[in-house]
XYZ file of C-alpha atoms in Angstrom:
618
model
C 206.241 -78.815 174.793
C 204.362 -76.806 172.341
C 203.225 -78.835 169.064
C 200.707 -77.385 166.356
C 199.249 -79.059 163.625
C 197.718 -78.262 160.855
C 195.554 -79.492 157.650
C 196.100 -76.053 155.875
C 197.686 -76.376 152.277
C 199.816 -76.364 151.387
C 201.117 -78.994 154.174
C 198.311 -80.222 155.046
C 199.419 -82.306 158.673
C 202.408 -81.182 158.947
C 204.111 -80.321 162.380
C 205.965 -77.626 163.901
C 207.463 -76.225 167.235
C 206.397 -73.398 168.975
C 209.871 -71.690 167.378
C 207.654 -71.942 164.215
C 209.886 -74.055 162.554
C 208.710 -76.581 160.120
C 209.885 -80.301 160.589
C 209.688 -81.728 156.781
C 209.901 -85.110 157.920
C 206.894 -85.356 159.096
C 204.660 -83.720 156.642
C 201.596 -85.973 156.070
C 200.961 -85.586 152.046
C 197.931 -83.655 150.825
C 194.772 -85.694 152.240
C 192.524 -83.990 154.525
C 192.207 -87.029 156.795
C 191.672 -86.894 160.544
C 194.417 -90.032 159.894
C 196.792 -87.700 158.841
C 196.692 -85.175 161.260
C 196.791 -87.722 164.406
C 199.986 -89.341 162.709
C 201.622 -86.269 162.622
C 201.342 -86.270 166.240
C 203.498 -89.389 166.441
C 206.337 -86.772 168.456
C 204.530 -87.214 171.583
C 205.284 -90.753 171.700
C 207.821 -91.060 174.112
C 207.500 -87.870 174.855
C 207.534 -88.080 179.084
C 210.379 -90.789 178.846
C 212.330 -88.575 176.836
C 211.657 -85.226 179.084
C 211.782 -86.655 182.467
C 209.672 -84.835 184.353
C 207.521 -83.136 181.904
C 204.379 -84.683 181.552
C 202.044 -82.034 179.611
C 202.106 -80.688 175.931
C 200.123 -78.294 174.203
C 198.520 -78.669 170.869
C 196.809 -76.075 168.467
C 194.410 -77.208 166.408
C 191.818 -75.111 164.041
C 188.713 -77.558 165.742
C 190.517 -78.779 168.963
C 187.273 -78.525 170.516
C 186.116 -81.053 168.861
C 189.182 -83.233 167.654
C 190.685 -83.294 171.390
C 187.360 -85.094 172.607
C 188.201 -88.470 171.625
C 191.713 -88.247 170.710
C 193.155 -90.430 173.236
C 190.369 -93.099 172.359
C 191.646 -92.719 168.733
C 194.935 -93.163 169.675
C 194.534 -96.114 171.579
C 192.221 -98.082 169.065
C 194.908 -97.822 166.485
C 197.148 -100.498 165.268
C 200.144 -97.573 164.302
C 199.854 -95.012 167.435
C 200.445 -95.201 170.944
C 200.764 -92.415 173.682
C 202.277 -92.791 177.341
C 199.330 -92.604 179.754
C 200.632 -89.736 182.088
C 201.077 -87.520 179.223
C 198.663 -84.678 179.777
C 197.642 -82.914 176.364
C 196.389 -79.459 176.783
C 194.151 -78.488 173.922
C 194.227 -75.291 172.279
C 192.756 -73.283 168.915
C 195.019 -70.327 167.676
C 193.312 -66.842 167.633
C 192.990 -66.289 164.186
C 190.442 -69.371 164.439
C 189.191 -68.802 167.782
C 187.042 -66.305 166.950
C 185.013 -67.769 164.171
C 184.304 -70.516 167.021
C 181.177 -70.102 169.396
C 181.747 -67.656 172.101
C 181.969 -70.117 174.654
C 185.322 -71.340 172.791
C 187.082 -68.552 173.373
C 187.955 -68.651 177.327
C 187.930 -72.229 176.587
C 190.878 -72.831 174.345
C 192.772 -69.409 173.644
C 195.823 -69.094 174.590
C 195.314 -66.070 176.063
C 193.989 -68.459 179.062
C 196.352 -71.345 178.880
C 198.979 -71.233 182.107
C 202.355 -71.644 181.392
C 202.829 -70.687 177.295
C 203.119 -66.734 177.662
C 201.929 -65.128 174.756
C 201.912 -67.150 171.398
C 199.169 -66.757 168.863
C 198.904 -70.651 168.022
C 198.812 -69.906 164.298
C 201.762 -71.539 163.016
C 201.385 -72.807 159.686
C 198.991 -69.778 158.458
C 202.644 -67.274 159.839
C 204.818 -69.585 156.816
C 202.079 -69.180 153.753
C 204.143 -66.275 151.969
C 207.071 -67.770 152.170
C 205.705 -71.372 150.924
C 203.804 -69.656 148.468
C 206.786 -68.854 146.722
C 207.163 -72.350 145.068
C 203.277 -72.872 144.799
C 203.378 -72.342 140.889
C 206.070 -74.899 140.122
C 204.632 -76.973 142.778
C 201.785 -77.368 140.956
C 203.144 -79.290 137.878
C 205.406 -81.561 139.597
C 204.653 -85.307 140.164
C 204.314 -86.110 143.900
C 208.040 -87.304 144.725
C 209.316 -84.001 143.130
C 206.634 -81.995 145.149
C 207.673 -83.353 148.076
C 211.280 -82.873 147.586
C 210.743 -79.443 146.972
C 208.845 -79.069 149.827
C 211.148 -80.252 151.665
C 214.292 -78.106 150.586
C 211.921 -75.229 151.147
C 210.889 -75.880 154.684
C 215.104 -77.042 155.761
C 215.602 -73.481 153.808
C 212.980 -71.565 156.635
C 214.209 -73.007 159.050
C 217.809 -72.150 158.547
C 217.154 -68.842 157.773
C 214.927 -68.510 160.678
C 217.913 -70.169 162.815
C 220.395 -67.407 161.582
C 218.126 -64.447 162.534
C 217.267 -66.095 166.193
C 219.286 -63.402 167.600
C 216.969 -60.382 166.083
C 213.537 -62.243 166.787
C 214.502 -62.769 170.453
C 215.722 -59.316 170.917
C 212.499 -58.286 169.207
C 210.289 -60.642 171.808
C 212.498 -59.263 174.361
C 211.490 -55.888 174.107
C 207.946 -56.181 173.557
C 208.035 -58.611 176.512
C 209.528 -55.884 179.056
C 206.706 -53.203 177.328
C 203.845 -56.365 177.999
C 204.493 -56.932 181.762
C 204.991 -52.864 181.651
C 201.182 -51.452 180.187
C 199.467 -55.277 181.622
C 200.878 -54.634 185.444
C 199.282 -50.969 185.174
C 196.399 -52.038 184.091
C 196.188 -55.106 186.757
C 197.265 -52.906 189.421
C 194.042 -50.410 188.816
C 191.430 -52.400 188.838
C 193.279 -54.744 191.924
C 192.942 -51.648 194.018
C 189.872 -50.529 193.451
C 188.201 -54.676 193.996
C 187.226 -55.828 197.575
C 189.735 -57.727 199.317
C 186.875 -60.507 200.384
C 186.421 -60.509 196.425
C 189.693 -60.853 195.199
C 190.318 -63.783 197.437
C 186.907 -65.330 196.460
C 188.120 -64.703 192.326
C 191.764 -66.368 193.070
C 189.952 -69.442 194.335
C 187.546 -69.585 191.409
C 190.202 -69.270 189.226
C 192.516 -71.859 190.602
C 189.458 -74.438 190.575
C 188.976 -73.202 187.033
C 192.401 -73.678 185.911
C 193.078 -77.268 187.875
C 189.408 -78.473 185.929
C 189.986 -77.303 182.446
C 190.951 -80.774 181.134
C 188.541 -83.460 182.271
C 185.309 -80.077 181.943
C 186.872 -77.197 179.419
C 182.995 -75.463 180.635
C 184.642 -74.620 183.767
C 187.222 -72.162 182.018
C 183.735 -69.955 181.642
C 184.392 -68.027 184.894
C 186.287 -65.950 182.699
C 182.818 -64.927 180.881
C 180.077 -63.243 182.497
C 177.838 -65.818 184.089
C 174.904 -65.264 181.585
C 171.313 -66.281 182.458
C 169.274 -66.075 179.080
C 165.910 -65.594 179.704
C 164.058 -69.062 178.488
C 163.385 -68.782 174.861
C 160.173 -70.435 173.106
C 161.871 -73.529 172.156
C 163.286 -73.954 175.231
C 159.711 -73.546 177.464
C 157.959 -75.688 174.551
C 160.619 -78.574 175.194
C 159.800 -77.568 179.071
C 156.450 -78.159 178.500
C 156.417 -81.605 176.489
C 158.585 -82.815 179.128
C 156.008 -81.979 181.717
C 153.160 -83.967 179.801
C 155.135 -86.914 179.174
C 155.961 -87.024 182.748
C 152.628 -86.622 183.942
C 151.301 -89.246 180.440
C 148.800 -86.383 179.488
C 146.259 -87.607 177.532
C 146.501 -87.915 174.190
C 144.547 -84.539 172.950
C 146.869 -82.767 175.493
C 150.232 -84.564 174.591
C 151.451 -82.234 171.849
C 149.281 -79.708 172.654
C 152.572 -77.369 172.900
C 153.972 -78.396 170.038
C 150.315 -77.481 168.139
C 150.509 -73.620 169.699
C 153.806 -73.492 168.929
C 153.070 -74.258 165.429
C 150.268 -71.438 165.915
C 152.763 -69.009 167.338
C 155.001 -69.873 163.999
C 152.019 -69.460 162.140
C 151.620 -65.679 163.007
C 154.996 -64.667 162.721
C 154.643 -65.770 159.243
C 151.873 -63.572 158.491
C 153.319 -60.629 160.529
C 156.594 -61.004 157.817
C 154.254 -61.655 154.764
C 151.679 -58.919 155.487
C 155.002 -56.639 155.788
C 156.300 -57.660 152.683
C 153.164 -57.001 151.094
C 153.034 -53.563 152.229
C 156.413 -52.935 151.423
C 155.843 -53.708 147.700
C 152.707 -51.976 147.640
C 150.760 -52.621 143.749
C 153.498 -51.040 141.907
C 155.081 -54.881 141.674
C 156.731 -56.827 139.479
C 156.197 -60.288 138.037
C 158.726 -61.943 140.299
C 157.625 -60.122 142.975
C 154.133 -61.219 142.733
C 154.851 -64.806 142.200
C 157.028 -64.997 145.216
C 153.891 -63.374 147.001
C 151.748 -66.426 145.614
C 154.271 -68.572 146.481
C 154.294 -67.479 150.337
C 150.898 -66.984 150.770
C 150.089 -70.448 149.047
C 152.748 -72.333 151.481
C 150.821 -70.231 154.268
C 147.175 -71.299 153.885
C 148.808 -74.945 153.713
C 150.037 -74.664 157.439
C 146.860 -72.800 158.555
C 144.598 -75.345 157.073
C 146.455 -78.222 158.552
C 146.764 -76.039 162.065
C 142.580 -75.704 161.832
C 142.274 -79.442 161.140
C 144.238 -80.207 164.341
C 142.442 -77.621 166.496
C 139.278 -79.775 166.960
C 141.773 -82.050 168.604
C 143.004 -79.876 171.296
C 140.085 -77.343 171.699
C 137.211 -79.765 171.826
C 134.152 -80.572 170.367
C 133.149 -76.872 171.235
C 134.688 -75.529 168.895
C 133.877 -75.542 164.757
C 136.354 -75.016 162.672
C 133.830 -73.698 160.358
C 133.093 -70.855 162.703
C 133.260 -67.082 161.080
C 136.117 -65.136 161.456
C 133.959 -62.229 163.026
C 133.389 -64.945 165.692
C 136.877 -64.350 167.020
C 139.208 -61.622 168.645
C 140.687 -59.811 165.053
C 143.161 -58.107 166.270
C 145.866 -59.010 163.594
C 144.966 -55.661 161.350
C 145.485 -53.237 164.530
C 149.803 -53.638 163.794
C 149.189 -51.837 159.848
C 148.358 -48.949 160.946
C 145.881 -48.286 158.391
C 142.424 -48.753 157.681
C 141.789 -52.632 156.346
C 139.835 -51.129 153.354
C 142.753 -49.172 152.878
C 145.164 -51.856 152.699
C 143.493 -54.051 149.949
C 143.208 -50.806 147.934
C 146.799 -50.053 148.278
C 148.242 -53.664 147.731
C 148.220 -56.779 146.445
C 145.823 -58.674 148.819
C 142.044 -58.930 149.589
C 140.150 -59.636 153.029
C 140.413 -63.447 153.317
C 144.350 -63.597 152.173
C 146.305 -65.777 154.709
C 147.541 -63.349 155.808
C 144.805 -61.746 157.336
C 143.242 -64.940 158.307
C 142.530 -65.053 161.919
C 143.768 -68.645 163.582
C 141.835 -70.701 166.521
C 144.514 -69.822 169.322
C 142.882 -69.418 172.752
C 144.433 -65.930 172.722
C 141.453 -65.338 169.733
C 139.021 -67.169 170.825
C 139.130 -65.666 174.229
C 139.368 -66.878 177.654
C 135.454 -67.169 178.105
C 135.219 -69.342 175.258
C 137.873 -71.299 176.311
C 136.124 -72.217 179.523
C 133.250 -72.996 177.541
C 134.743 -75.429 175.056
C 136.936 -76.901 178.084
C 139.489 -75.679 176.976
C 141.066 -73.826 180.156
C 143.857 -75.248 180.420
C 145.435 -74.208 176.941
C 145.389 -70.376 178.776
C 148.576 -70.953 181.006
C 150.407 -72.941 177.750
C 150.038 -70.306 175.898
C 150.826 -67.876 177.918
C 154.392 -69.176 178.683
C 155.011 -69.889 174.871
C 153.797 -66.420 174.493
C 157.056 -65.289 177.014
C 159.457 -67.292 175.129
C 158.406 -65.507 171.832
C 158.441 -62.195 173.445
C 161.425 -62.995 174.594
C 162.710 -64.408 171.440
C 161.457 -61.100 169.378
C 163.358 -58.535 172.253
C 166.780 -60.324 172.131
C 166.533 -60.307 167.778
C 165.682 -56.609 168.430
C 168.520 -55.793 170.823
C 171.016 -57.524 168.475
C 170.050 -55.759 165.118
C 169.648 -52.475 166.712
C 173.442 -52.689 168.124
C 174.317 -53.997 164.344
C 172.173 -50.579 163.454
C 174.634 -48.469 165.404
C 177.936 -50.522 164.583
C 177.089 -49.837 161.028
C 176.557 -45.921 161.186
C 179.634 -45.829 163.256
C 181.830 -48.319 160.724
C 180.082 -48.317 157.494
C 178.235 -45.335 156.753
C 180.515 -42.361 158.429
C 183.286 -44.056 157.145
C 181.971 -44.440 153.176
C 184.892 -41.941 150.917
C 182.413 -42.097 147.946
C 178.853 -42.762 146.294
C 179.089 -46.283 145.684
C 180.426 -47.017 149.482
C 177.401 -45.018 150.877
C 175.451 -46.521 148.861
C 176.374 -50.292 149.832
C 176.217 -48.800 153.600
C 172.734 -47.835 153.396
C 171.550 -50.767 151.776
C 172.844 -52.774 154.589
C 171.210 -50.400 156.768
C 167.863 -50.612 155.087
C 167.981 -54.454 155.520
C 169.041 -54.232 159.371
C 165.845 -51.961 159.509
C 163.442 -54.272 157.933
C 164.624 -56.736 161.036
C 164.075 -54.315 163.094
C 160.501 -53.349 161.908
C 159.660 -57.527 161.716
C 160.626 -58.004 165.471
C 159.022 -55.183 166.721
C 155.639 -56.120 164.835
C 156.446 -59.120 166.418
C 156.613 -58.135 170.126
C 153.621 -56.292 169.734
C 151.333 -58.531 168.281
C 152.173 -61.086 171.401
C 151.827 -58.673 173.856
C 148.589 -57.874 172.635
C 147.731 -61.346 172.908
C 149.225 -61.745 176.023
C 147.051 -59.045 176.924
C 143.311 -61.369 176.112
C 144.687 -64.007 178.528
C 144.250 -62.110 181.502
C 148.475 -61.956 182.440
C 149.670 -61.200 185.728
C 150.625 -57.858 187.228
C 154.460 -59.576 186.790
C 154.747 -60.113 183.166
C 152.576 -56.575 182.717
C 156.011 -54.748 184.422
C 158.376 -57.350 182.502
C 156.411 -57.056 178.805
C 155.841 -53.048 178.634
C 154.476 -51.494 175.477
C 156.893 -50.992 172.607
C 157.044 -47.497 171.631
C 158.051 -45.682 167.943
C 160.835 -43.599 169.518
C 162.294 -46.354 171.529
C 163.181 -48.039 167.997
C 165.470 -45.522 167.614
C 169.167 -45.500 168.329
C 171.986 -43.050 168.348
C 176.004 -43.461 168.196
C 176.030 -40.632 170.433
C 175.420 -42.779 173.352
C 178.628 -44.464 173.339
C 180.050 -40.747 174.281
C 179.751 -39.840 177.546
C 180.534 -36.222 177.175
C 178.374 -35.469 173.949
C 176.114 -32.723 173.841
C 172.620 -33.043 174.631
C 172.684 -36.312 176.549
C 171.642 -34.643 179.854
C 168.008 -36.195 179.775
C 168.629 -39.227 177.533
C 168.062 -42.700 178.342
C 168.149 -46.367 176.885
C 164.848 -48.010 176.377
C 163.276 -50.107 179.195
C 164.591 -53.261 176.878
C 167.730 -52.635 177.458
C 167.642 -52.666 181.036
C 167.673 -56.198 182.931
C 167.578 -57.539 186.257
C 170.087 -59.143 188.123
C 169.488 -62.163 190.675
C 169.957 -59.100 193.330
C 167.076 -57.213 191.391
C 169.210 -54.164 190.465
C 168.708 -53.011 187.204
C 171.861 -53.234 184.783
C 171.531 -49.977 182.699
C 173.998 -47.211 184.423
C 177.352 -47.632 182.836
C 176.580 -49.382 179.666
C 175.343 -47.073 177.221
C 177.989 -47.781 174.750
C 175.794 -50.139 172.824
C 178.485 -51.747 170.758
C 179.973 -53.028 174.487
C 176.871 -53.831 176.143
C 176.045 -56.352 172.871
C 176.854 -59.579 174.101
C 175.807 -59.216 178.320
C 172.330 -57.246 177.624
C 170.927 -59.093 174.819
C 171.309 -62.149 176.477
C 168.886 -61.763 179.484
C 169.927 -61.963 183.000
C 173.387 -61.315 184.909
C 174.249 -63.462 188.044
C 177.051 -63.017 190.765
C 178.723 -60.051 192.650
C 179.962 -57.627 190.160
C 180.331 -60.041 186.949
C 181.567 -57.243 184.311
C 184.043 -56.519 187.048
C 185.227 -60.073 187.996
C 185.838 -60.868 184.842
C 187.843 -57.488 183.661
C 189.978 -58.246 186.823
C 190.659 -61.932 185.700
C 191.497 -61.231 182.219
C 193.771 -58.314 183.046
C 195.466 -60.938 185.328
C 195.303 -63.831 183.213
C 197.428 -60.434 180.224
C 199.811 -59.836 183.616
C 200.139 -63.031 184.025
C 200.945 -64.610 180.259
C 203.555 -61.493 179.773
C 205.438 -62.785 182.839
C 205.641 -66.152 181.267
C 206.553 -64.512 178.114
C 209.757 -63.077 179.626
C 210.823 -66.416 181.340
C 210.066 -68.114 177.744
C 212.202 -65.356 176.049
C 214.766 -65.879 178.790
C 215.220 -69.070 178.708
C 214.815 -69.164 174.952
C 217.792 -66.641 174.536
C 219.908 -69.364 176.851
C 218.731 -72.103 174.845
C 219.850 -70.393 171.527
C 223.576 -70.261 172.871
C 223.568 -73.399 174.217
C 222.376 -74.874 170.951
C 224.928 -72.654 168.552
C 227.657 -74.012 171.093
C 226.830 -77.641 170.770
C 226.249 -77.435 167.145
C 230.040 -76.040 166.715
C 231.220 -78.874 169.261
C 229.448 -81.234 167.010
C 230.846 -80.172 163.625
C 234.454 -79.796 165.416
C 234.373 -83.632 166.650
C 233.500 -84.118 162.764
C 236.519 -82.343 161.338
C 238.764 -84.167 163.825
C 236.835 -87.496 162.511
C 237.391 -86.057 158.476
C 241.067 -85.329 158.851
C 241.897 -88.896 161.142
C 240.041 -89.903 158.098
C 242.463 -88.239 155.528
C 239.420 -86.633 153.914
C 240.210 -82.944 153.951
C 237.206 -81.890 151.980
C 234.842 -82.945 155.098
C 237.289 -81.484 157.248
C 237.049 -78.525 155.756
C 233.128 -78.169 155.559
C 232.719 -79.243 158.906
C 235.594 -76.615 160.071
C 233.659 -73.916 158.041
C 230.149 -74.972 160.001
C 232.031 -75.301 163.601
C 233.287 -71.832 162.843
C 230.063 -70.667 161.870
C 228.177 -71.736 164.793
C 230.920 -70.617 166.915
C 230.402 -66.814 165.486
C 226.800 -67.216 165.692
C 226.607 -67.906 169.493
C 229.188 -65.248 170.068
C 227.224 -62.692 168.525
C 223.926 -63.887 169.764
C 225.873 -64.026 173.220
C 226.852 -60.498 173.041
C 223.682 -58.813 171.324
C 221.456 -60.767 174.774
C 224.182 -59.346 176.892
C 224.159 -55.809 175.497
C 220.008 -55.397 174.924
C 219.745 -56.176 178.661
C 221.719 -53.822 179.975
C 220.668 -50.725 177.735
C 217.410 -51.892 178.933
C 218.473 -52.163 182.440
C 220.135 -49.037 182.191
C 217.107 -47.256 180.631
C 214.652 -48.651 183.874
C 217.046 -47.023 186.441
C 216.862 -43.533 184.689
């Protein structure tokens, strides 16, 4: 059983069948109450009694990834609902939602994924919209009896006019059914030959185990993502490291002490934006401009007073917070490019502006002084927050440089006059000015990286951040353009596998490599290949099911035209033993028009599959 639900106006909980017709009786009003939508599940009840063996159904729902969690402890804390406990619900999200979801969602819930259901969209009460939005104007005046009343005529009006043209929309399904298991087989069928067989039996396993576990842990339906392996970010090692100290019960100078560079590490990105804001305004500002500058730069000496308050905590009584900036490593100027002198001539700032001021980090006070103020052991700390926030600054980098590139190839190139091109560039400009931020970023740390004496592993890992690398080109998603004999991507975009092989050969489309590269590290025997060869199975597979479905729906649709016409003939025999000839004569005129309906719908099933048969053998 297929059952989708909905909180979408304007039936908001209403229910329908995977034949997209509407059942009015069981629309729900107009709240938007998670009450409403679970009682317009009340069609399961019963529902395994009723279907002997059938035991499963499958629900779409816009946030089933959330709502399915505790439904069945919803269900059973209520006074009004019950649910037979070997029903097996199946939770789904329709694709026009799916993808406004976290990525994770996707393999999770889609339908592309979900044995058994062929190929359905799950969007069933967005599909009805024009049709129900005929009556939304008069709808909108009417009290709520008279609303729902004309609701109601309008949805038994859909359906029967859905009913009537079953014949068409099968043939239709039919067709594109035959075309599906067609194009998907070929496709299946060239990437089967070219995989291992030791592989293929290894990825069948996987995916039964995947399938089987999908209800009590939907996380195992991932095997149909790349197994992705971000490398740690800052949060992530600073939550590392607090762990660490609690477990250890650190003393109480060296309890946050994380926390405290982190807040230093903060601290300089924050400058780093400021100082290029400031230089991108230049003097030639305005008043608004200006007063967001104080603004910034007044929030900004706020944190680094507090951060100097707290640094005679952590660093000692070694170290004076009243010491001169000469007294430590100023290295914060070296990313402007210019002359300092020339800087406060050419903008908005002066030499002791926040931000230019120099904070106590160990990375600026240098490791000698560290040891001095026993400090030592700040060095390592650092030094890992300092490889989350490189890390953090090269993933924001990869991502708005591929944005960069999507937006020449979809914006720009594709703007028909002045005011499109000039829209385009402005959202290039601002995809830039990320770009410029995270790259200051990355190479003020590894500078810093650089005073606390790193190892010869994080020097190959963190290399120096050229100009030219910056730069990107369409071009490279064409293999056979010109002058791409001696091109390259950047060492950035290159990443190591658990094997150690670097991932770069094959993936200079940068629009396709997005979502594997700029996450960090791949793990497992051929992933990009695993997983084309289980979604082009899991495509084969749902078009197979499709045809079955259409099959068996075609069958269905006779059988039910046929038993409608019985039905309406036993009540014209009932009318006339009756002696009331107007039923009779109703009833008579639906039994006849049932009868013609199967007949046709009979004869156009017949007829479709032979041409089509016919047409396969030529």
């Amino acid at each position: 059983m297929l059952l989708g639900t909905s909180w979408s106006p304007p039936y908001r909980g209403s229910c329908l069948c995977q034949t997209r017709l509407l059942c009015p009786s069981l629309h729900g009003g107009f709240s938007e109450r998670r009450k409403t939508n679970e009682h317009g599940l009340r069609p399961l009840r019963g529902f395994p009694a009723q279907h002997g063996r059938h035991h499963q159904a499958v629900t779409f729902y816009d946030i089933n990834c959330q709502y399915n969690k505790h439904f069945r402890v919803r269900v059973d804390r209520s006074r009004f609902l019950d649910m037979a406990p070997q029903l097996t619900i199946i939770p789904g999200i329709g694709l026009w939602h799916i993808h406004g979801h976290q990525d994770s969602c996707y393999v999770r819930y889609a339908s592309n994924f979900i044995e058994g259901i062929g190929r359905i969209d799950g969007e069933i009460m967005e599909t009805l919209w024009a049709r129900l939005n005929l009556i939304s104007p008069a709808a909108r005046g009417m009290s709520s009896p008279h609303r729902k009343e004309c609701l109601d005529y309008q949805m038994n009006d859909s359906n029967f006019c859905k009913m009537i043209r079953m014949k068409r929309t099968l043939c239709r399904k039919y067709k594109l059914a035959r075309n599906g298991i067609s194009e998907s087989g070929k496709a299946f069928d060239r990437l089967d030959e070219a995989a291992p067989s030791h592989l293929k039996t290894e990825w069948l396993a996987r995916e039964r185990i995947a399938q089987s576990s999908r209800l009590n842990d939907p996380a195992a339906m991932d095997e149909y993502e790349i197994n992705i392996k971000k490398a740690p970010s800052k949060k992530e090692i600073e939550l590392r490291l607090l762990e660490e100290g609690n477990a250890r019960n650190a003393a109480p100078s060296r309890r946050s002490v994380a926390t405290w560079i982190s807040t230093g590490l903060a601290i300089e990105e924050a400058q780093i934006a400021l100082l290029i804001e400031v230089r991108r305004i230049g003097r030639r500002s305005t008043e608004t401009q200006r007063l967001d500058i104080a603004r910034q730069r007044d929030r900004l000496q706020g944190q680094i007073d507090g951060f100097a308050r707290s640094a005679l905590t952590h660093l000692g009584e070694g170290f004076d917070a009243d010491d001169e900036p000469e007294d430590l490593n100023v290295d914060i100027l070296d990313d402007l490019d210019d002359d300092p002198a020339d800087f406060t001539e050419t903008s908005h700032t002066w030499t002791n502006s926040p931000e230019l001021t120099v904070i106590p980090l160990p990375s600026n006070l240098g490791v000698d002084r560290c040891r001095r103020c026993m400090a030592e052991d700040l060095i390592p700390l650092e030094m890992s927050l300092r490889e989350g926030q490189a890390n953090d600054a090269l993933h924001n980098l990869r991502i708005y440089l591929c944005n960069k590139a999507i937006l020449f190839r979809t914006t720009v190139r594709q703007a028909k006059s002045q005011a499109l091109k000039t829209r385009a560039w402005s959202q290039v400009t601002s995809v830039q000015q990320a770009v410029s931020l995270h790259a200051s970023i990355y190479t003020k740390t590894r500078k810093q990286m650089m005073k606390l004496e790193p190892g010869q592993d994080q020097l190959q890992k963190y290399k120096p951040l050229l100009r030219e690398q910056l730069k990107i080109s369409t071009a490279v998603g064409d293999p056979n353009a010109r002058g791409q004999r001696n091109e390259s991507l950047a060492w950035f975009w290159s990443v190591k596998s658990t094997s150690g092989v670097l991932i770069n050969r094959g993936m200079r489309n940068v629009s396709s490599c997005l979502h594997v590269i700029s996450h960090g590290y791949l793990t497992g025997p051929m992933p990009s290949y695993r997983v084309h060869w289980l979604r082009a199975k899991a495509l084969r597979d749902r078009w197979r099911e499709e045809m079955i479905l259409v099959k068996l729906e075609m069958d269905w649709t006779c059988k039910f035209f046929l038993w409608k016409a019985t039905q309406w003939g036993d009540h014209m025999q009932e009318s006339l033993e009756k002696r009331l000839p107007g039923h009779g004569c109703y009833a008579g005129r639906q039994s006849r028009m049932y009868s013609l309906l199967a007949q046709d719908a009979q004869a156009a099933f017949q007829d479709l599959q032979n041409v089509l048969i016919e047409a396969g053998d030529e």
